[in-house]
Coordinates of N, CA, C and O and ligand atoms in Angstrom, one line a residue:
M141 N 177.2 44.9 146.3 CA 177.8 45.7 145.2 C 178.3 47.4 145.4 O 177.3 47.8 145.7
D142 N 179.2 47.8 145.1 CA 179.5 49.3 145.5 C 178.9 50.0 144.3 O 178.8 49.7 143.0
T143 N 178.2 51.3 144.7 CA 177.8 52.1 144.1 C 178.7 52.5 143.0 O 180.3 52.9 143.2
P144 N 178.8 52.1 141.6 CA 179.3 52.8 140.4 C 179.7 53.9 140.5 O 178.8 55.5 140.9
L145 N 180.9 54.7 140.3 CA 181.6 55.8 140.2 C 181.7 56.3 139.0 O 181.7 57.8 138.6
V146 N 181.9 55.5 138.3 CA 182.3 55.8 136.9 C 181.3 55.1 135.9 O 181.2 53.9 136.3
G147 N 180.7 55.9 134.9 CA 179.7 55.3 133.9 C 180.6 55.1 132.6 O 181.3 56.5 132.0
I148 N 180.8 54.1 131.8 CA 181.5 53.9 131.1 C 180.2 53.9 129.7 O 179.5 52.4 129.9
I149 N 179.8 54.5 129.0 CA 178.9 54.1 127.9 C 179.4 54.5 126.4 O 180.5 54.9 126.4
M150 N 178.5 53.6 125.4 CA 179.0 53.5 124.3 C 178.3 53.4 123.1 O 177.2 53.0 123.6
G151 N 177.9 54.3 122.1 CA 177.3 53.7 121.1 C 176.6 52.6 120.7 O 175.4 52.4 120.0
S152 N 177.4 52.1 120.6 CA 177.2 50.4 119.6 C 178.3 49.2 120.4 O 179.3 49.7 120.8
D153 N 177.5 48.0 120.8 CA 178.5 47.2 121.2 C 179.8 47.1 120.1 O 180.8 46.5 120.6
S154 N 179.7 47.5 118.8 CA 180.9 47.0 117.8 C 181.9 48.5 118.6 O 183.2 48.0 118.0
D155 N 181.4 49.1 119.3 CA 182.7 50.2 120.1 C 183.7 49.5 121.3 O 184.2 49.9 121.8
L156 N 183.0 47.9 121.9 CA 183.4 47.6 122.8 C 184.8 47.1 123.0 O 185.6 47.2 124.0
D157 N 185.3 46.8 121.6 CA 186.6 46.2 121.5 C 187.7 47.5 122.2 O 188.8 47.3 122.5
I158 N 187.1 48.8 121.6 CA 188.0 49.8 121.8 C 187.2 50.2 123.8 O 188.7 50.3 124.0
M159 N 186.6 50.6 123.9 CA 186.1 50.7 125.1 C 186.4 49.6 126.3 O 186.6 50.3 127.5
N160 N 186.8 48.7 125.8 CA 187.2 47.7 127.0 C 188.5 47.9 127.6 O 188.9 47.4 128.5
E161 N 189.3 48.4 126.7 CA 190.6 49.1 127.4 C 190.0 49.7 128.6 O 190.7 50.1 129.8
A162 N 189.3 50.9 129.0 CA 188.8 51.5 129.7 C 188.5 50.9 130.8 O 188.7 51.1 132.2
V163 N 187.8 49.9 130.4 CA 187.2 48.7 131.7 C 188.0 47.7 132.4 O 188.1 47.9 133.8
K164 N 189.1 47.7 131.6 CA 190.2 46.8 132.2 C 190.8 47.6 133.3 O 191.5 47.2 134.1
V165 N 191.3 49.0 132.8 CA 192.2 49.9 133.6 C 191.1 50.2 135.0 O 191.9 49.8 136.0
L166 N 189.8 50.5 134.9 CA 189.1 50.7 136.2 C 188.7 49.4 136.8 O 188.7 49.5 138.1
Q167 N 188.8 48.0 136.4 CA 188.7 46.5 137.1 C 190.4 47.0 137.7 O 190.6 46.3 138.9
E168 N 191.7 47.2 137.1 CA 192.5 47.2 137.7 C 192.6 47.9 139.0 O 193.6 47.5 140.0
F169 N 192.1 49.0 138.9 CA 192.3 49.8 140.0 C 191.2 49.5 141.1 O 191.0 50.6 142.3
A170 N 190.2 48.9 140.9 CA 189.4 48.5 141.5 C 187.8 49.6 142.0 O 188.0 50.1 143.1
V171 N 187.8 50.2 141.1 CA 187.2 51.6 140.6 C 185.4 50.9 140.4 O 185.5 50.5 139.1
P172 N 184.6 51.3 141.0 CA 183.1 50.7 140.7 C 182.9 51.4 139.9 O 183.0 52.8 139.4
H173 N 182.3 50.7 139.0 CA 181.7 51.2 137.4 C 180.8 50.3 137.0 O 180.7 49.4 137.1
E174 N 180.3 50.9 135.9 CA 179.0 50.6 135.2 C 179.2 50.6 133.5 O 180.3 51.4 133.5
V175 N 178.9 49.5 132.7 CA 179.2 49.8 131.3 C 177.8 49.4 130.5 O 177.1 48.2 131.1
R176 N 177.3 50.7 129.8 CA 176.5 50.5 129.1 C 176.5 50.7 127.6 O 177.5 51.1 127.3
V177 N 175.9 50.0 126.6 CA 175.2 50.4 125.3 C 174.0 51.4 125.3 O 173.3 51.1 125.2
I178 N 174.4 53.0 124.8 CA 173.2 53.6 124.9 C 173.4 54.5 123.4 O 174.7 55.1 123.3
S179 N 172.9 54.7 122.7 CA 172.8 55.4 121.5 C 172.1 56.4 121.3 O 171.1 56.8 121.7
A180 N 172.9 57.7 121.0 CA 172.4 59.2 121.2 C 171.0 59.1 119.9 O 170.2 59.6 120.2
H181 N 171.3 58.4 119.0 CA 170.2 58.3 118.2 C 169.1 57.2 117.7 O 168.0 57.3 117.4
R182 N 169.7 56.1 118.2 CA 168.9 55.0 118.4 C 167.8 55.0 119.7 O 166.9 54.5 119.7
T183 N 168.7 55.4 120.9 CA 167.8 55.7 122.0 C 168.0 56.6 122.6 O 168.7 57.1 124.1
P184 N 167.5 57.8 122.3 CA 168.0 59.2 122.7 C 167.2 59.3 124.0 O 167.8 60.2 124.8
D185 N 165.8 58.9 123.9 CA 165.1 59.0 125.7 C 166.0 58.0 126.6 O 166.2 58.7 127.6
V186 N 166.8 56.9 126.5 CA 167.5 56.0 127.3 C 168.9 57.0 127.7 O 169.1 57.4 128.9
M187 N 169.5 57.7 126.7 CA 170.7 58.4 126.8 C 170.4 59.8 127.5 O 171.1 60.2 128.8
A188 N 169.1 60.3 127.4 CA 168.9 61.6 128.3 C 168.7 61.3 129.8 O 168.8 62.0 130.6
E189 N 167.8 60.0 129.7 CA 167.3 59.7 131.1 C 168.5 59.1 132.0 O 168.9 59.8 133.2
Y190 N 169.6 58.4 131.3 CA 170.9 57.7 131.9 C 171.5 59.3 132.3 O 172.0 59.4 133.5
A191 N 171.6 60.5 131.6 CA 172.6 61.3 131.8 C 171.9 61.9 133.0 O 172.4 62.8 134.0
T192 N 170.6 62.6 132.8 CA 170.1 63.5 133.9 C 169.7 62.7 135.3 O 170.0 63.1 136.3
S193 N 170.0 61.3 135.6 CA 169.6 60.7 136.8 C 171.1 60.2 137.3 O 171.2 59.7 138.3
A194 N 172.0 60.5 136.4 CA 173.6 59.9 136.9 C 174.3 60.4 138.1 O 174.4 59.6 139.0
K195 N 174.0 61.9 138.2 CA 174.3 62.2 139.5 C 173.7 61.9 140.7 O 174.3 61.7 141.7
D196 N 172.3 61.9 140.7 CA 171.8 61.3 141.8 C 172.2 59.7 142.1 O 171.7 59.5 143.4
R197 N 172.3 59.2 141.4 CA 172.6 57.7 141.6 C 173.9 57.5 142.2 O 174.5 55.9 142.2
G198 N 175.0 58.6 142.0 CA 176.0 58.3 142.5 C 177.1 58.4 141.7 O 178.4 58.6 142.0
L199 N 177.1 58.6 140.8 CA 178.0 58.6 139.5 C 178.7 59.5 139.5 O 178.4 61.0 140.1
Q200 N 180.4 59.9 139.5 CA 181.2 61.0 139.7 C 181.4 61.5 138.4 O 181.9 62.7 138.0
I201 N 181.9 60.4 137.0 CA 182.3 60.9 135.8 C 181.6 59.9 135.1 O 181.4 58.6 135.3
I202 N 181.6 60.0 133.6 CA 180.9 59.4 132.6 C 182.3 59.5 131.7 O 182.4 60.6 131.2
I203 N 182.3 58.3 131.1 CA 183.1 57.9 129.9 C 182.7 57.6 129.2 O 181.6 57.0 129.0
A204 N 182.5 58.4 127.8 CA 181.4 58.2 126.6 C 182.4 57.8 125.3 O 183.0 59.1 124.7
G205 N 182.1 56.6 124.4 CA 183.2 56.4 123.5 C 181.6 56.5 122.4 O 180.4 56.0 122.5
A206 N 182.4 57.0 121.2 CA 181.0 57.0 120.0 C 182.1 57.1 118.6 O 182.9 57.8 118.5
G207 N 181.6 56.7 117.6 CA 182.2 56.8 116.2 C 181.3 57.3 115.1 O 179.8 57.7 116.0
G208 N 181.6 57.6 114.2 CA 180.8 58.5 113.4 C 180.3 59.8 113.7 O 181.2 60.7 113.8
S209 N 179.1 60.1 113.7 CA 178.7 61.6 114.1 C 179.0 62.0 115.4 O 179.2 63.0 115.9
A210 N 178.9 60.7 116.1 CA 179.3 60.8 117.7 C 178.5 61.6 118.5 O 179.4 62.6 119.2
H211 N 177.2 61.5 118.4 CA 176.7 62.9 119.4 C 176.5 62.3 120.8 O 176.4 63.0 121.5
L212 N 177.0 61.3 121.1 CA 176.8 60.6 122.8 C 177.3 61.0 123.7 O 177.0 61.9 124.7
P213 N 179.0 61.7 123.3 CA 179.6 62.4 124.4 C 179.1 63.7 124.6 O 178.6 63.9 125.9
G214 N 179.0 64.5 123.8 CA 178.4 65.8 123.9 C 176.8 66.0 124.4 O 176.7 66.7 125.1
M215 N 176.3 65.1 123.9 CA 174.9 65.0 124.3 C 174.6 64.7 125.7 O 173.7 65.6 126.3
T216 N 175.7 63.7 126.2 CA 175.6 63.2 127.3 C 176.0 64.3 128.4 O 175.7 64.8 129.4
A217 N 177.0 65.1 128.1 CA 177.6 66.3 128.7 C 176.3 67.1 128.8 O 176.5 68.1 129.5
S218 N 175.8 67.6 127.9 CA 174.6 68.3 127.8 C 173.3 68.2 129.1 O 172.9 69.4 129.7
H219 N 173.3 66.7 129.0 CA 172.2 66.5 129.8 C 172.8 66.1 131.6 O 171.8 65.8 132.2
T220 N 173.8 66.6 131.8 CA 174.7 66.4 133.2 C 175.9 67.2 133.4 O 175.9 67.8 132.8
P221 N 175.7 67.7 135.2 CA 176.8 68.5 135.4 C 178.0 67.7 136.0 O 179.0 68.5 136.1
L222 N 177.8 66.4 135.7 CA 179.4 65.7 135.9 C 179.9 65.7 134.9 O 179.7 66.1 133.6
P223 N 181.5 65.7 134.9 CA 182.2 65.6 134.0 C 182.3 64.4 133.3 O 181.9 63.4 133.6
V224 N 182.5 64.8 131.8 CA 182.1 63.8 130.6 C 183.5 63.8 130.0 O 183.7 64.7 129.6
I225 N 184.1 62.6 129.8 CA 185.2 62.0 128.8 C 185.1 61.7 127.8 O 184.2 60.4 127.8
A226 N 185.4 62.1 126.5 CA 184.9 61.6 125.3 C 185.9 60.9 124.8 O 187.2 61.2 124.8
V227 N 185.6 59.6 124.1 CA 186.7 58.9 123.5 C 186.2 58.4 122.0 O 185.3 57.6 121.9
P228 N 186.3 59.4 121.0 CA 186.1 59.5 119.8 C 186.7 57.9 118.9 O 188.1 58.0 119.0
I229 N 185.9 57.4 118.7 CA 186.0 55.9 118.0 C 186.7 56.1 116.6 O 185.7 56.9 115.7
K230 N 187.9 55.6 116.2 CA 188.4 55.9 114.5 C 188.3 54.6 114.4 O 188.8 53.7 114.9
R231 N 187.8 54.3 113.0 CA 187.8 52.7 112.3 C 188.8 52.7 111.4 O 189.0 51.5 111.0
N232 N 189.2 53.6 111.0 CA 190.2 53.3 109.5 C 190.9 54.9 109.6 O 190.7 56.1 110.3
E233 N 192.0 55.0 108.8 CA 192.9 56.1 108.4 C 192.5 57.4 108.4 O 192.6 58.4 109.0
N234 N 191.2 57.3 107.6 CA 190.8 59.1 107.2 C 189.6 59.0 108.1 O 188.6 60.0 107.6
D235 N 189.4 58.1 109.1 CA 187.9 58.4 109.9 C 188.3 59.3 111.1 O 188.7 58.4 112.0
H236 N 188.0 60.5 110.9 CA 188.4 61.5 111.9 C 186.9 62.6 112.6 O 186.9 63.4 113.1
E237 N 185.8 61.9 111.9 CA 184.4 62.4 112.2 C 184.3 62.8 113.7 O 183.6 63.9 114.3
A238 N 184.5 61.6 114.1 CA 184.2 61.5 115.9 C 184.9 62.5 116.5 O 184.5 63.3 117.5
L239 N 186.1 62.7 116.0 CA 187.2 63.7 117.0 C 186.7 64.9 116.6 O 186.6 65.9 117.4
W240 N 186.1 65.3 115.7 CA 186.0 66.5 115.1 C 184.6 67.0 115.9 O 184.5 68.1 116.0
S241 N 183.6 66.2 115.8 CA 182.4 66.2 116.5 C 182.5 66.5 117.9 O 182.0 67.5 118.4
N242 N 183.4 65.5 118.8 CA 183.6 65.9 119.9 C 184.3 66.9 120.3 O 183.7 67.9 121.4
I243 N 185.5 67.6 119.7 CA 186.0 68.8 120.3 C 185.3 70.0 119.6 O 185.8 71.1 120.2
K244 N 184.3 70.1 119.2 CA 183.3 71.1 118.7 C 182.5 71.4 119.3 O 181.3 72.0 119.2
M245 N 182.5 71.3 120.6 CA 181.5 71.3 122.0 C 181.3 73.0 121.7 O 182.5 73.7 121.8
P246 N 180.1 73.8 122.2 CA 180.1 75.0 122.3 C 180.6 75.1 123.6 O 180.5 74.8 124.8
P247 N 181.5 76.5 123.5 CA 181.2 77.4 125.3 C 180.0 77.0 126.1 O 179.2 77.1 125.9
G248 N 180.5 76.7 127.4 CA 179.3 76.5 128.4 C 178.8 75.1 128.5 O 178.2 75.0 129.7
V249 N 179.6 74.0 127.7 CA 179.1 72.9 127.8 C 180.8 72.0 127.4 O 180.8 71.7 126.4
P250 N 181.5 71.9 128.8 CA 182.7 71.3 128.2 C 182.7 69.9 127.9 O 181.6 69.2 128.8
L251 N 183.6 69.3 127.3 CA 183.5 67.7 127.0 C 185.1 67.8 126.9 O 185.9 68.3 126.2
A252 N 185.4 66.5 127.7 CA 187.0 66.3 128.0 C 187.4 65.5 126.6 O 187.2 64.2 127.1
T253 N 187.6 66.0 126.0 CA 187.8 64.9 124.6 C 189.3 64.7 124.4 O 189.9 65.2 124.1
L254 N 189.3 63.0 124.5 CA 190.9 62.5 124.3 C 191.5 62.1 123.0 O 190.1 62.4 122.3
P255 N 192.5 61.7 122.9 CA 192.7 61.3 121.3 C 191.8 60.3 120.6 O 191.0 59.3 121.4
E256 N 191.9 59.8 119.7 CA 191.1 59.0 118.8 C 191.3 57.3 119.5 O 192.4 57.2 119.6
N257 N 190.2 56.6 119.9 CA 190.3 55.1 120.7 C 191.4 55.6 122.0 O 192.0 54.5 122.1
G258 N 191.1 56.6 122.7 CA 192.2 56.8 123.8 C 191.5 56.5 124.8 O 191.2 57.3 126.1
S259 N 190.9 54.8 125.0 CA 190.1 54.8 126.2 C 190.8 54.5 127.5 O 190.3 54.6 128.3
K260 N 192.4 54.2 127.1 CA 192.7 53.8 128.4 C 192.8 55.2 129.2 O 193.0 55.2 130.5
N261 N 193.6 56.0 128.6 CA 193.8 57.0 129.1 C 192.4 57.8 129.6 O 192.3 58.7 130.8
A262 N 191.4 57.7 128.8 CA 190.1 58.1 129.4 C 190.0 57.6 130.8 O 189.5 58.5 131.7
A263 N 190.3 56.6 131.1 CA 190.1 55.8 132.6 C 191.1 56.3 133.6 O 190.5 56.6 134.8
L264 N 192.2 56.4 133.1 CA 192.9 57.0 133.9 C 192.9 58.3 134.3 O 193.3 58.7 135.7
L265 N 192.2 59.2 133.4 CA 192.0 60.4 133.8 C 191.0 60.4 134.6 O 190.8 61.3 135.7
A266 N 190.1 59.8 134.5 CA 188.8 59.6 135.7 C 189.3 59.1 136.7 O 189.1 59.7 137.7
I267 N 190.3 58.5 137.0 CA 191.3 57.6 138.2 C 191.7 59.2 138.8 O 191.5 59.2 140.1
E268 N 192.2 60.3 138.0 CA 192.8 61.1 138.3 C 191.9 62.1 139.1 O 192.1 62.5 139.9
I269 N 191.1 62.5 138.5 CA 189.8 63.3 139.0 C 189.2 62.8 140.3 O 189.5 63.3 141.5
L270 N 189.1 61.4 140.3 CA 188.5 60.7 141.6 C 189.4 60.9 143.0 O 189.1 60.7 143.9
A271 N 190.7 60.8 142.1 CA 192.1 60.8 143.4 C 192.1 61.5 144.3 O 192.6 61.9 145.0
V272 N 191.4 62.9 143.4 CA 191.4 64.1 144.0 C 191.1 64.1 145.6 O 191.6 64.9 146.4
T273 N 190.4 63.4 145.9 CA 189.2 63.5 147.2 C 189.1 62.1 147.6 O 188.8 61.9 148.8
N274 N 189.8 61.0 146.9 CA 190.0 59.7 147.3 C 191.4 59.1 147.6 O 192.2 59.0 146.8
L275 N 191.9 59.1 149.0 CA 193.1 59.0 149.5 C 193.6 57.6 149.1 O 194.9 57.4 148.2
D276 N 192.5 56.6 149.2 CA 193.4 55.1 148.8 C 193.6 55.0 147.4 O 194.5 54.7 147.0
L277 N 192.8 55.3 146.3 CA 193.1 55.5 144.8 C 194.1 56.4 144.4 O 195.1 55.8 143.6
A278 N 194.3 57.4 145.5 CA 195.2 58.4 145.2 C 197.0 57.4 145.3 O 197.8 58.0 144.3
K279 N 196.9 56.6 146.4 CA 198.0 55.8 146.9 C 198.3 55.1 145.6 O 199.4 54.5 145.0
K280 N 197.5 54.3 145.2 CA 197.3 53.1 143.9 C 198.0 54.2 142.5 O 198.5 53.4 141.9
Y281 N 197.4 55.1 142.3 CA 197.6 55.9 141.1 C 199.4 56.4 141.1 O 199.7 56.3 140.2
E282 N 199.8 56.8 142.3 CA 200.9 56.9 142.8 C 202.1 55.9 142.6 O 202.7 56.0 142.1
A283 N 201.6 54.9 143.0 CA 202.4 53.5 142.9 C 202.3 53.2 141.4 O 203.4 52.7 140.7
F284 N 201.3 53.5 140.8 CA 201.0 53.2 139.1 C 202.3 54.1 138.4 O 202.8 53.5 137.2
R285 N 201.8 54.9 138.4 CA 203.0 56.0 138.1 C 204.5 55.9 138.3 O 205.1 55.7 137.4
Q286 N 204.5 55.6 139.7 CA 206.1 55.3 140.0 C 206.4 53.8 139.0 O 207.6 53.7 138.7
K287 N 206.0 52.9 139.4 CA 205.8 51.9 138.4 C 206.3 51.6 137.3 O 207.4 51.3 136.2
Q288 N 205.8 52.7 136.3 CA 205.6 53.3 134.9 C 207.1 53.9 134.8 O 208.1 53.9 133.8
H289 N 207.4 54.7 135.9 CA 208.6 55.6 135.6 C 209.7 54.6 136.0 O 210.9 54.6 135.1
D290 N 209.9 53.5 136.9 CA 210.8 52.5 137.1 C 211.1 51.9 135.7 O 212.2 51.2 135.5
T291 N 210.1 51.4 135.1 CA 210.3 50.4 134.0 C 211.2 51.1 132.8 O 211.9 50.6 132.5
V292 N 210.6 52.6 132.7 CA 211.6 53.2 131.4 C 212.9 53.4 132.2 O 214.0 53.2 131.8
I293 N 213.3 53.6 133.5 CA 215.0 53.7 133.8 C 215.2 52.5 133.8 O 216.6 52.2 133.4
E294 N 214.4 51.4 134.1 CA 215.5 50.0 133.5 C 215.5 49.7 132.5 O 216.8 49.4 131.8
I295 N 214.7 49.9 131.7 CA 215.0 49.8 130.0 C 216.2 50.7 129.7 O 217.0 50.1 128.9
D296 N 216.2 51.9 129.9 CA 217.2 52.9 129.7 C 218.5 52.3 130.2 O 219.7 52.6 129.1
S297 N 218.6 51.8 131.3 CA 220.0 51.2 132.2 C 220.4 50.1 131.4 O 221.4 50.0 131.0
K298 N 219.4 49.2 130.8 CA 219.5 47.9 129.9 C 220.4 48.2 129.0 O 221.2 47.8 128.4
L299 N 219.6 49.2 128.0 CA 220.0 49.5 126.9 C 221.4 50.2 126.8 O 222.4 49.9 126.1
Q300 N 221.5 50.8 128.2 CA 223.2 51.4 128.2 C 223.9 50.4 128.3 O 225.1 50.3 127.9
N301 N 223.5 49.5 129.3 CA 224.4 48.3 129.4 C 224.9 47.6 128.4 O 226.0 46.9 128.0
D302 N 223.9 47.1 127.6 CA 224.0 46.3 126.6 C 224.9 47.2 125.2 O 225.5 46.5 124.5
G303 N 224.7 48.3 125.4 CA 225.4 49.1 124.3 C 227.2 48.9 124.3 O 227.7 49.7 123.7
Q304 N 227.6 48.6 125.6 CA 228.7 49.0 126.0 C 230.0 47.7 125.6 O 229.1 46.6 125.7
Ligands
LIG33 C1 177.9 55.4 116.4 O1 178.1 54.7 115.2 C2 178.4 54.1 117.2 O2 179.1 54.7 118.4 C3 179.2 53.1 116.6 O3 180.8 53.2 116.4 C4 179.0 53.4 115.2 C5 178.5 52.4 114.4 O4 177.3 51.6 115.1 P1 176.7 50.2 115.1 O5 176.1 50.3 113.3 O6 178.2 49.3 114.5 O7 176.2 49.8 115.5 O8 176.8 55.7 117.0

């Protein structure tokens, strides 16, 4: 098995439904990855060990999803020099605590915080970062963007034709 390049971590298995969107994208692009449930509050020792050893194990990017007080992404970023992408988990209309927590990192410890439940884009952003130095992945990503572009053109063209 290939060494994982992206680590997807989340505070609870109750976050899996949302974080699976990121897993699916990495699978589609055949990016080696690993998926772990690691809680900043319930297993702080595991979180620290995971983050401090991540770079030496070959990981290049970590995607971290958490809800509630959502300390996992920020504390993971504190323990590693790797880029960490945060996915604030939102469970209901007024549930914005995770977003607020994730965007309020202090200067000096960056955390790339995406929109609430934005795990698909988290994986795509990870792919963009990896593609800077990975030519094969860059080609796949370019094809993905082109297909997306062509789909919109096709939809628009159909709309124009149907409207006449
Ligand atoms: C956070 O608390 C987790 O990331 C999850 O989103 C939320 C609830 O966790 P569980 O009570 O479902 O384990 O730490």
